[in-house]
XYZ file of C-alpha atoms in Angstrom:
660
model
C -0.041 0.110 -0.052
C 2.679 2.422 0.666
C 4.440 1.676 -2.608
C 0.925 2.917 -4.303
C 0.451 5.999 -2.391
C 4.174 7.059 -3.026
C 3.209 6.748 -6.982
C -0.084 8.969 -6.050
C 2.033 11.497 -4.354
C 4.267 11.874 -7.370
C 1.225 12.484 -9.450
C 0.077 14.899 -7.102
C 3.335 16.845 -6.827
C 3.229 17.090 -10.771
C -0.461 18.612 -10.371
C 1.123 21.156 -7.820
C 4.080 21.967 -10.049
C 1.723 22.639 -13.178
C -0.242 25.173 -10.753
C 2.639 26.605 -9.593
C 4.423 27.131 -12.853
C 1.560 29.223 -13.914
C -0.164 30.887 -10.915
C 2.347 32.873 -9.383
C 3.940 33.911 -12.648
C 0.650 35.343 -13.611
C 0.496 37.003 -10.190
C 3.594 38.609 -10.630
C 2.726 40.209 -14.143
C -0.329 41.829 -12.755
C 0.768 42.484 -9.391
C -1.777 40.283 -7.335
C -0.145 39.475 -3.953
C -2.526 36.896 -3.298
C -1.618 34.815 -6.495
C 1.649 35.200 -5.864
C 1.517 34.176 -2.342
C 0.452 30.878 -3.565
C 4.224 29.914 -4.398
C 5.921 29.201 -1.309
C 2.936 27.200 0.164
C 2.730 24.881 -2.918
C 6.515 24.504 -3.129
C 6.420 23.239 0.515
C 3.678 20.888 -0.404
C 5.294 19.782 -3.352
C 8.627 18.871 -1.104
C 6.203 16.961 1.186
C 4.854 14.901 -1.697
C 8.017 14.251 -3.383
C 9.710 13.459 -0.047
C 7.175 11.078 0.823
C 7.341 9.269 -2.735
C 11.219 8.935 -1.957
C 10.437 7.334 1.595
C 8.136 4.910 0.121
C 10.787 3.561 -2.713
C 13.074 3.732 0.218
C 10.966 1.587 2.637
C 10.450 -0.956 -0.486
C 14.213 -1.525 -0.659
C 14.733 -1.583 2.944
C 11.986 -4.391 3.464
C 13.032 -6.148 0.092
C 9.468 -5.762 -1.354
C 10.158 -8.070 -4.637
C 6.618 -7.339 -6.096
C 8.318 -3.820 -6.944
C 10.320 -4.016 -10.170
C 12.900 -1.594 -9.021
C 13.613 -3.379 -6.081
C 14.138 -6.821 -7.689
C 16.553 -5.216 -10.181
C 18.715 -3.619 -7.830
C 18.515 -5.402 -4.521
C 18.782 -8.559 -2.586
C 17.512 -9.784 0.730
C 21.173 -10.547 1.811
C 22.528 -7.174 0.942
C 23.723 -4.927 3.847
C 21.406 -2.378 5.193
C 23.421 0.733 3.984
C 23.385 -0.774 0.336
C 19.696 -1.417 0.485
C 19.343 2.292 1.283
C 22.001 3.653 -1.207
C 20.666 1.143 -3.893
C 17.736 3.383 -3.956
C 19.455 5.905 -6.213
C 21.829 3.379 -7.563
C 19.803 2.857 -10.644
C 18.126 5.199 -13.076
C 14.626 5.142 -11.855
C 15.746 5.947 -8.310
C 18.308 8.434 -9.298
C 15.674 10.314 -11.322
C 13.584 10.397 -7.912
C 16.394 11.718 -6.048
C 16.936 14.450 -8.781
C 13.439 15.743 -8.459
C 13.657 15.338 -4.719
C 16.646 17.913 -4.733
C 14.780 20.393 -7.143
C 12.113 20.369 -4.459
C 14.593 20.676 -1.631
C 16.000 24.028 -3.158
C 12.377 25.262 -3.964
C 11.129 24.599 -0.270
C 14.460 26.260 1.172
C 13.805 29.419 -1.145
C 10.051 29.327 0.135
C 11.324 29.299 3.882
C 14.403 31.636 3.774
C 12.925 34.268 1.410
C 10.881 36.755 3.499
C 13.191 39.643 2.632
C 13.048 38.735 -1.408
C 10.582 41.043 -3.425
C 7.577 39.112 -4.047
C 7.616 39.326 -7.375
C 11.026 37.776 -7.566
C 10.319 34.800 -5.242
C 7.031 34.043 -7.116
C 8.802 33.903 -10.537
C 11.850 31.932 -8.841
C 9.436 29.492 -7.462
C 7.491 29.507 -10.691
C 10.304 28.656 -13.049
C 11.605 25.774 -10.364
C 8.261 24.492 -10.769
C 8.479 24.362 -14.583
C 11.808 22.228 -14.270
C 10.281 20.026 -11.563
C 6.953 19.374 -13.774
C 9.139 18.546 -16.628
C 11.164 15.965 -14.680
C 8.197 14.534 -13.159
C 6.355 13.842 -16.344
C 9.644 12.034 -17.327
C 9.561 9.748 -14.248
C 6.026 8.851 -14.505
C 5.732 8.330 -18.399
C 9.367 6.535 -18.780
C 11.015 5.708 -15.491
C 8.482 4.782 -12.965
C 10.064 3.529 -9.959
C 6.995 2.272 -8.509
C 6.131 -0.419 -11.231
C 4.842 -3.406 -9.831
C 5.290 -7.205 -11.096
C 2.088 -9.625 -11.359
C 4.360 -12.539 -10.137
C 7.265 -11.275 -7.629
C 10.398 -13.538 -7.814
C 11.582 -14.977 -4.238
C 14.884 -13.064 -4.394
C 16.398 -9.934 -6.329
C 19.337 -9.653 -8.553
C 21.344 -7.642 -6.422
C 22.954 -4.352 -7.048
C 25.975 -3.647 -9.024
C 28.993 -4.612 -7.106
C 30.724 -1.321 -8.207
C 28.048 0.459 -6.689
C 28.196 -1.607 -3.188
C 30.444 0.853 -1.592
C 29.760 3.290 1.309
C 31.243 6.064 -1.344
C 28.028 5.433 -3.008
C 25.940 6.330 -0.036
C 27.783 9.694 0.002
C 28.658 10.694 -3.742
C 25.508 10.735 -5.439
C 23.458 12.633 -3.160
C 26.165 15.361 -2.795
C 26.451 15.576 -6.555
C 22.997 16.070 -7.088
C 22.852 18.819 -4.650
C 25.425 20.439 -6.399
C 24.710 20.296 -10.141
C 20.931 19.941 -9.667
C 21.037 22.699 -6.952
C 22.322 24.981 -9.697
C 18.605 24.697 -10.853
C 17.954 27.441 -8.492
C 20.838 29.830 -10.172
C 19.019 29.186 -13.255
C 15.369 30.019 -11.703
C 16.777 32.987 -10.153
C 18.184 34.224 -13.720
C 14.890 33.469 -15.591
C 12.836 35.054 -12.841
C 15.050 38.068 -12.979
C 14.893 38.241 -16.822
C 11.022 38.077 -16.556
C 10.938 40.748 -13.962
C 13.599 42.875 -15.247
C 15.005 43.004 -11.634
C 18.698 42.580 -12.339
C 20.914 44.351 -10.038
C 22.877 43.986 -6.982
C 19.992 42.627 -5.084
C 19.632 39.889 -7.487
C 23.222 39.193 -7.233
C 23.024 39.300 -3.293
C 19.913 36.606 -3.616
C 21.549 34.445 -6.071
C 25.009 34.113 -4.198
C 24.446 32.136 -1.308
C 22.264 29.617 -3.324
C 25.168 29.225 -5.833
C 27.560 28.887 -3.108
C 25.470 25.757 -1.608
C 25.579 24.275 -4.670
C 29.158 24.670 -5.409
C 30.135 23.202 -1.776
C 28.104 20.078 -2.482
C 29.595 19.896 -6.258
C 32.928 20.229 -4.912
C 32.511 17.570 -2.118
C 30.583 15.225 -4.692
C 33.203 15.447 -7.352
C 35.817 14.870 -4.560
C 33.857 11.686 -3.244
C 33.512 10.392 -6.866
C 37.101 10.857 -7.354
C 38.141 8.876 -4.255
C 35.281 6.232 -4.863
C 36.982 5.625 -8.351
C 40.242 5.634 -6.804
C 39.752 2.834 -4.215
C 37.050 0.949 -5.890
C 37.808 0.544 -9.693
C 41.135 -0.803 -9.159
C 43.323 0.955 -11.495
C 44.825 3.266 -9.233
C 43.671 6.419 -10.833
C 41.559 9.081 -9.331
C 40.462 10.977 -12.563
C 39.898 9.192 -16.176
C 38.378 12.333 -17.941
C 35.473 9.788 -18.426
C 32.786 11.961 -20.154
C 30.368 11.510 -17.001
C 33.257 12.785 -14.990
C 33.621 15.695 -17.301
C 29.879 16.269 -16.846
C 30.037 17.010 -13.267
C 33.191 19.020 -13.783
C 32.041 21.426 -16.589
C 28.986 22.928 -14.191
C 31.368 23.219 -11.591
C 33.696 25.385 -13.622
C 30.771 27.333 -14.546
C 29.400 27.721 -10.909
C 32.876 28.842 -10.206
C 32.877 31.827 -12.741
C 29.377 32.645 -11.413
C 30.317 32.864 -7.789
C 33.133 35.164 -8.456
C 30.819 37.442 -11.324
C 28.106 37.779 -8.659
C 30.761 39.150 -6.333
C 31.562 41.908 -9.313
C 27.777 42.612 -9.919
C 27.185 42.840 -6.033
C 30.071 45.278 -5.622
C 29.808 47.462 -8.958
C 26.479 46.426 -10.511
C 28.651 45.267 -13.347
C 28.750 42.263 -15.631
C 25.192 41.914 -15.620
C 24.604 40.066 -19.006
C 27.618 37.687 -18.109
C 26.286 37.100 -14.706
C 22.824 36.012 -16.010
C 24.232 34.025 -19.103
C 26.750 32.281 -16.517
C 23.802 31.285 -14.228
C 21.912 29.853 -17.353
C 24.845 28.055 -18.360
C 25.512 26.412 -15.240
C 22.426 24.476 -15.112
C 22.474 23.915 -18.856
C 25.628 22.318 -18.491
C 24.026 20.022 -15.725
C 21.096 19.222 -18.101
C 23.670 17.969 -20.862
C 25.365 15.994 -18.097
C 22.144 14.354 -17.303
C 21.289 13.786 -21.017
C 24.611 11.965 -21.425
C 24.292 9.702 -18.439
C 20.720 8.619 -19.307
C 20.400 8.441 -22.900
C 22.738 5.795 -23.979
C 24.782 7.802 -26.006
C 27.962 6.542 -24.091
C 29.236 3.672 -22.384
C 30.463 4.529 -18.764
C 30.561 2.600 -15.276
C 28.874 5.967 -14.183
C 26.011 5.729 -17.017
C 22.438 4.670 -15.713
C 20.306 3.899 -18.523
C 20.262 2.941 -22.409
C 17.027 3.428 -23.347
C 16.538 5.740 -26.683
C 13.197 6.854 -25.586
C 14.292 8.439 -22.471
C 17.161 9.788 -24.291
C 14.835 11.742 -26.676
C 12.397 12.902 -23.880
C 15.419 14.597 -21.748
C 16.725 16.087 -25.266
C 13.219 17.771 -25.533
C 13.398 18.648 -21.835
C 17.120 20.075 -22.502
C 16.198 22.104 -25.811
C 13.068 23.446 -23.847
C 14.943 25.084 -20.700
C 17.944 25.666 -22.564
C 16.519 27.244 -25.564
C 13.716 29.027 -23.928
C 15.973 30.581 -21.264
C 18.496 31.452 -24.074
C 15.639 33.173 -26.202
C 14.453 35.218 -23.072
C 18.262 36.015 -22.474
C 18.478 37.171 -25.991
C 15.270 39.306 -25.774
C 15.987 41.180 -22.474
C 19.687 41.442 -22.525
C 19.940 44.371 -24.886
C 17.918 46.434 -22.487
C 20.304 46.114 -19.498
C 22.062 49.269 -18.216
C 25.580 49.379 -17.965
C 26.739 48.928 -14.461
C 29.935 50.511 -12.573
C 32.947 51.154 -14.490
C 36.313 49.796 -13.422
C 40.081 49.924 -14.587
C 41.423 47.068 -16.326
C 44.133 46.650 -13.438
C 41.649 45.915 -10.511
C 40.066 43.371 -8.462
C 37.087 43.641 -10.999
C 39.295 43.166 -13.967
C 40.978 40.201 -12.397
C 37.801 38.387 -11.649
C 36.598 39.188 -15.247
C 40.021 37.475 -16.357
C 39.509 34.838 -14.061
C 35.994 34.263 -15.490
C 37.674 34.093 -19.034
C 39.794 31.468 -18.055
C 37.206 29.142 -16.387
C 34.751 29.505 -19.191
C 37.624 28.554 -21.691
C 38.422 25.523 -19.605
C 35.107 24.521 -19.501
C 34.712 24.849 -23.242
C 37.653 22.734 -23.776
C 36.253 20.250 -21.465
C 32.827 20.488 -23.582
C 34.381 19.986 -26.647
C 36.917 17.418 -25.954
C 33.865 15.411 -24.401
C 31.073 16.166 -26.863
C 33.140 16.013 -30.199
C 33.438 12.263 -30.459
C 29.714 11.671 -29.864
C 28.913 14.429 -32.681
C 31.526 12.921 -35.029
C 29.989 9.523 -34.601
C 26.388 10.837 -34.909
C 27.374 12.495 -38.317
C 29.701 10.241 -39.642
C 29.693 6.942 -37.892
C 33.245 7.329 -37.333
C 34.506 6.380 -33.705
C 37.278 8.061 -31.898
C 38.386 8.490 -28.402
C 39.440 11.616 -26.407
C 41.441 11.116 -23.373
C 43.475 12.344 -20.992
C 46.431 13.404 -23.346
C 44.147 15.915 -24.983
C 42.746 17.061 -21.855
C 46.293 17.496 -20.357
C 47.575 19.489 -23.353
C 44.573 21.711 -23.307
C 43.264 22.161 -19.808
C 46.497 22.403 -17.885
C 48.125 25.493 -19.824
C 44.774 27.350 -19.139
C 44.529 26.553 -15.717
C 48.164 27.510 -14.614
C 47.411 31.200 -15.239
C 44.516 30.949 -13.208
C 46.554 29.678 -10.138
C 48.895 32.641 -10.948
C 46.042 35.150 -11.243
C 44.197 34.162 -7.798
C 46.430 35.760 -5.299
C 46.965 38.912 -7.255
C 43.298 39.384 -7.941
C 42.841 39.162 -4.066
C 45.809 41.578 -3.467
C 44.321 44.334 -5.831
C 42.167 47.139 -4.840
C 38.354 47.456 -6.181
C 37.726 49.566 -9.112
C 41.359 50.602 -9.469
C 44.273 48.416 -8.455
C 48.320 49.121 -8.509
C 49.981 45.794 -9.792
C 53.239 46.591 -8.527
C 51.761 47.383 -5.046
C 49.926 43.908 -5.542
C 53.255 41.865 -6.371
C 54.947 43.750 -3.453
C 52.331 42.168 -1.197
C 52.662 38.805 -2.535
C 56.584 38.648 -1.975
C 56.232 36.163 1.046
C 54.054 33.979 -1.381
C 56.401 34.537 -4.322
C 59.597 33.483 -2.347
C 57.862 30.647 -0.783
C 57.045 29.229 -4.181
C 60.509 29.803 -5.535
C 62.100 28.290 -2.369
C 59.902 25.039 -2.673
C 61.169 24.650 -6.294
C 64.749 25.019 -5.896
C 64.620 22.492 -2.764
C 62.475 19.904 -4.826
C 64.936 20.268 -7.817
C 67.904 20.044 -5.535
C 66.578 17.339 -3.152
C 64.161 15.026 -5.681
C 64.835 16.469 -9.148
C 62.299 14.508 -11.346
C 59.735 15.642 -13.490
C 60.356 19.579 -14.266
C 56.209 19.833 -14.453
C 56.009 18.458 -10.877
C 58.681 20.681 -9.549
C 57.044 23.910 -11.159
C 53.577 23.022 -9.906
C 54.677 22.363 -6.241
C 56.126 25.877 -6.433
C 52.784 27.349 -7.928
C 51.156 25.223 -5.314
C 53.102 26.829 -2.398
C 52.583 30.466 -3.857
C 48.959 29.998 -3.901
C 48.725 28.593 -0.463
C 50.523 31.608 0.941
C 49.158 34.052 -1.583
C 45.636 33.223 -0.633
C 46.239 34.396 2.839
C 48.419 37.387 2.324
C 45.507 39.695 1.831
C 43.920 38.311 5.112
C 47.381 38.982 6.817
C 47.843 42.383 5.653
C 44.359 43.338 6.820
C 45.173 41.533 10.266
C 48.241 43.122 10.835
C 47.852 46.513 9.279
C 47.677 48.275 12.711
C 50.623 46.530 14.088
C 51.426 43.143 15.836
C 49.854 43.921 19.030
C 47.866 41.056 20.585
C 45.021 43.134 21.633
C 44.607 44.991 18.235
C 45.133 41.769 16.311
C 42.243 40.225 18.291
C 39.714 43.050 17.338
C 40.511 42.992 13.864
C 40.412 39.355 13.765
C 37.020 39.655 15.083
C 36.103 42.291 12.890
C 36.936 40.710 9.659
C 33.884 39.313 7.753
C 33.915 35.529 7.789
C 33.719 35.981 4.002
C 37.370 36.926 4.103
C 38.498 33.688 5.525
C 36.144 31.983 3.529
C 37.776 33.279 0.377
C 41.314 32.804 1.827
C 40.361 28.892 2.448
C 38.790 28.112 -0.745
C 41.845 29.560 -2.856
C 44.148 27.979 -0.326
C 42.341 24.500 -0.878
C 42.601 24.663 -4.889
C 46.432 25.163 -4.185
C 46.403 22.073 -1.592
C 44.965 19.901 -4.202
C 47.399 21.429 -6.930
C 50.242 20.019 -4.506
C 48.686 16.668 -4.366
C 48.104 16.473 -8.166
C 51.731 17.823 -8.547
C 53.376 15.308 -6.244
C 52.218 12.084 -8.403
C 54.953 12.840 -10.651
C 57.250 11.305 -7.922
C 55.062 8.148 -7.773
C 56.014 4.841 -8.683
C 54.342 1.543 -10.178
C 54.900 -1.825 -10.310
C 52.877 -4.552 -12.026
C 54.285 -8.064 -11.229
C 53.491 -11.740 -10.421
C 53.690 -12.329 -6.768
C 53.746 -15.830 -4.930
C 53.382 -16.114 -1.028
C 56.512 -14.695 0.723
C 57.720 -12.506 -2.340
C 59.036 -9.012 -1.353
C 58.609 -6.243 -3.385
C 60.003 -2.639 -3.195
C 57.956 0.543 -4.053
C 59.164 3.962 -3.341
C 60.538 3.955 0.387
C 58.653 0.804 1.114
C 59.105 -3.004 1.258
C 55.791 -5.161 0.679
C 55.825 -8.703 1.524
C 52.880 -10.798 0.165
C 51.760 -13.386 2.849
C 49.058 -15.113 0.807
C 45.490 -15.688 0.149
C 42.807 -16.460 2.529
C 39.000 -16.805 1.846
C 36.469 -14.819 3.535
C 32.598 -14.673 3.309
C 30.595 -11.329 2.956
C 26.838 -10.995 3.442
C 26.087 -11.248 -0.213
C 29.842 -12.046 -1.640
C 32.926 -14.116 -1.221
C 36.257 -12.906 -1.336
C 39.781 -13.907 -1.810
C 42.096 -11.610 0.323
C 45.759 -11.334 -0.290
C 47.465 -10.124 2.912
C 50.236 -8.009 2.461
C 52.455 -6.504 5.067
C 54.300 -3.038 4.407
C 57.781 -2.404 5.800
C 59.982 0.277 6.086
C 63.587 0.077 7.626
C 62.622 -3.429 8.557
C 59.628 -2.064 10.639
C 55.896 -3.297 9.789
C 54.305 0.099 8.981
C 50.754 -1.325 8.169
C 48.961 -4.430 6.744
C 46.713 -3.897 3.683
C 44.261 -6.474 2.328
C 43.441 -6.096 -1.484
C 41.122 -8.587 -2.492
C 38.826 -9.757 -5.414
C 35.108 -10.231 -4.714
C 32.463 -12.450 -5.866
C 28.652 -11.646 -6.003
C 26.818 -14.818 -6.864
C 23.415 -12.981 -7.582
C 24.976 -10.936 -10.053
C 27.511 -13.681 -11.426
C 29.975 -10.428 -11.353
C 33.162 -9.884 -9.705
C 35.360 -6.807 -8.590
C 38.540 -5.660 -7.148
C 38.955 -4.334 -3.587
C 42.283 -2.508 -3.427
C 44.303 -2.297 -0.142
C 45.256 0.946 0.500
C 47.500 2.325 3.337
C 47.939 5.994 4.225
C 51.481 6.725 5.577
C 52.277 10.184 6.106
C 50.233 11.984 3.560
C 51.366 9.549 0.888
C 49.647 6.068 0.081
C 50.686 2.461 -0.752
C 47.894 1.221 -3.133
C 47.804 -2.631 -4.098
C 45.143 -4.519 -6.261
C 45.377 -8.068 -7.488
C 43.856 -10.232 -10.005
C 43.926 -13.616 -11.690
C 44.414 -15.585 -8.207
C 45.685 -18.965 -8.669
C 45.014 -21.858 -6.205
C 48.450 -21.947 -5.016
C 48.047 -18.448 -3.888
C 49.776 -16.765 -6.755
C 48.565 -13.193 -7.852
C 49.235 -10.710 -10.465
C 49.413 -7.454 -8.594
C 49.476 -4.036 -9.365
C 51.538 -1.568 -6.876
C 51.696 2.191 -6.669
C 53.342 4.433 -4.555
C 51.888 7.738 -4.386
C 53.358 10.708 -2.208
C 50.963 13.296 -1.089
C 48.271 12.042 -2.839
C 45.984 12.701 0.101
C 46.400 16.314 -0.521
C 43.979 15.979 -3.462
C 40.996 15.244 -1.587
C 42.195 17.364 1.697
C 42.134 20.313 -0.776
C 38.574 19.669 -1.659
C 37.595 19.669 1.981
C 39.575 22.766 2.649
C 37.557 24.409 -0.468
C 34.200 23.312 0.860
C 35.200 24.653 4.472
C 36.187 28.272 3.057
C 32.942 28.200 1.169
C 30.840 26.978 4.413
C 32.655 29.915 6.178
C 31.569 32.386 3.333
C 28.034 31.180 3.721
C 27.868 31.482 7.050
C 28.721 35.115 6.995
C 25.981 37.390 8.300
C 26.613 40.146 6.026
C 24.626 37.751 3.374
C 21.451 37.861 5.004
C 21.856 41.423 6.541
C 23.019 42.804 3.360
C 20.261 41.063 1.427
C 17.592 42.445 3.719
C 18.649 46.017 3.595
C 18.653 46.354 -0.152
C 15.464 44.499 -0.520
C 13.706 46.650 1.722
C 15.259 49.734 -0.177
C 14.221 48.268 -3.580
C 10.710 47.485 -2.512
C 10.367 50.796 -1.080
C 11.265 52.441 -4.526
C 8.985 49.922 -6.569
C 5.929 49.049 -4.301
C 3.335 46.813 -5.568
C -0.134 48.134 -6.185
C -2.563 47.768 -3.675
C -4.992 44.736 -3.810
């Protein structure tokens, strides 16, 4: 019965989304407060209905209700509870339900936390968000019903794809969806601003916190997905330039550009057209990624569906929302007034250059991802665009971005002094040069790794240069330092940490140049050296899991004759799926990792092993955590809320709605 009510809840949610996509927007057009007031309450009701539907599907998975087709195809009664829950979104139908749930979460959040927002802007935002929700609810109900019943339920399910039976899957997709589906709210703000004509600093102030929330979640989601691929797929890498990986990277690049652009628009009321365009672009790239994953146009471990009918439906949604928003943008952009002026050498100018580099990087990834698909569709010729292309095009564009970040922070608003900014970065530049010289003398090795480590040190120290200047401007006394520390906005600290996190990630990436790899056959008792460590393979033992059996290759890691860690790489076999996968053994030693995966296990315990030593590799994901922490600090800054409330009251006072 719960399953049926979940299905009905989706139908009711569709009806409410259709109502909310028309009534509030019409109310905003004619200035009727009663019609506009419908939007928040309907958004909250829609969230409740979609949340209940998601609960109903989760309940069916947890209780192993095999009368449901979705549960049969993606679950098993012996599967651990965490994978029963994560299996809800480990398939196409369930993941689409999570998609619309995230849409409704952001709509409900705007409804709850938008009391200071102008009524017409809020009505239009929630109306546009309802358009998106209605389209995807219709897609689910017509092509991807997660509540389809079976007339004759089997006694047992087919289990979940073994690659997805991992704790990372319980974290990665929800975070990723909160990120790139969360960008729908920036799209809704942009479309609402174009509809209402309210494109000003207040718009930038309102859209920036939502963009920041989506950016934080997307940063964490990409990092978690990277680490999941690293330790689950058994190939020892953390980024493959897979089209579906690129599909999440492109919105992240666009959202990063949008965050910086809204800052300029808020401070100077400049770059209005560009800000609106980026808000549309970020979510448009999310829609393109959804099409890639679910249309069947590519094969990937990340891809969910291969039904062409679903692909055509999503393509229609993509054309409707991208084409519609760009048409509205083209119609309205010419009427926008020029904002505040600024000199090319200024913080605004640096942010513009930052935007150009980020969008060029995004365009590079877009072309490299979609060109093979377009070529195959037009000519039938199959080519692959992999790491060599992206490394040759993406890295040269990103290095200037790293060099620019501290300089941009050191420049003044409106008109800056490049020489003075460079002087403020003396310590950061010195730190980068010292790191390069020290590494060249002690390690040698790849020149690119040496240079990138120096750049990373420069970025990390440079990220805090402006913060340090503001803290120590009045002298080093502890009392004055404490007052200035308390007085500085958290946004300043957040910016410094977010930029430093990018430098930390770059340091982890650069250090992989000093890593080592060995592919070898091992028999019990063999010892192999990798980097500064010796690995002794002790043999194979069997172990039984809840819904799998595995062969574990216990291996001791020594340095100087002392055991530092014991790892247990394994191969797991899942009888229900008739599939197997490798489980890497990883030991984090310092900030580096020893990584080992095994295959072709013989009865006598001989194995083929792939072994890596990856110095400082943990910095890659630590950097992402620092970035997200910086974003959280900025989001917690009360100036977001206070500034919005003050400016919104001024706008409302200047542009009152007609009386009822």
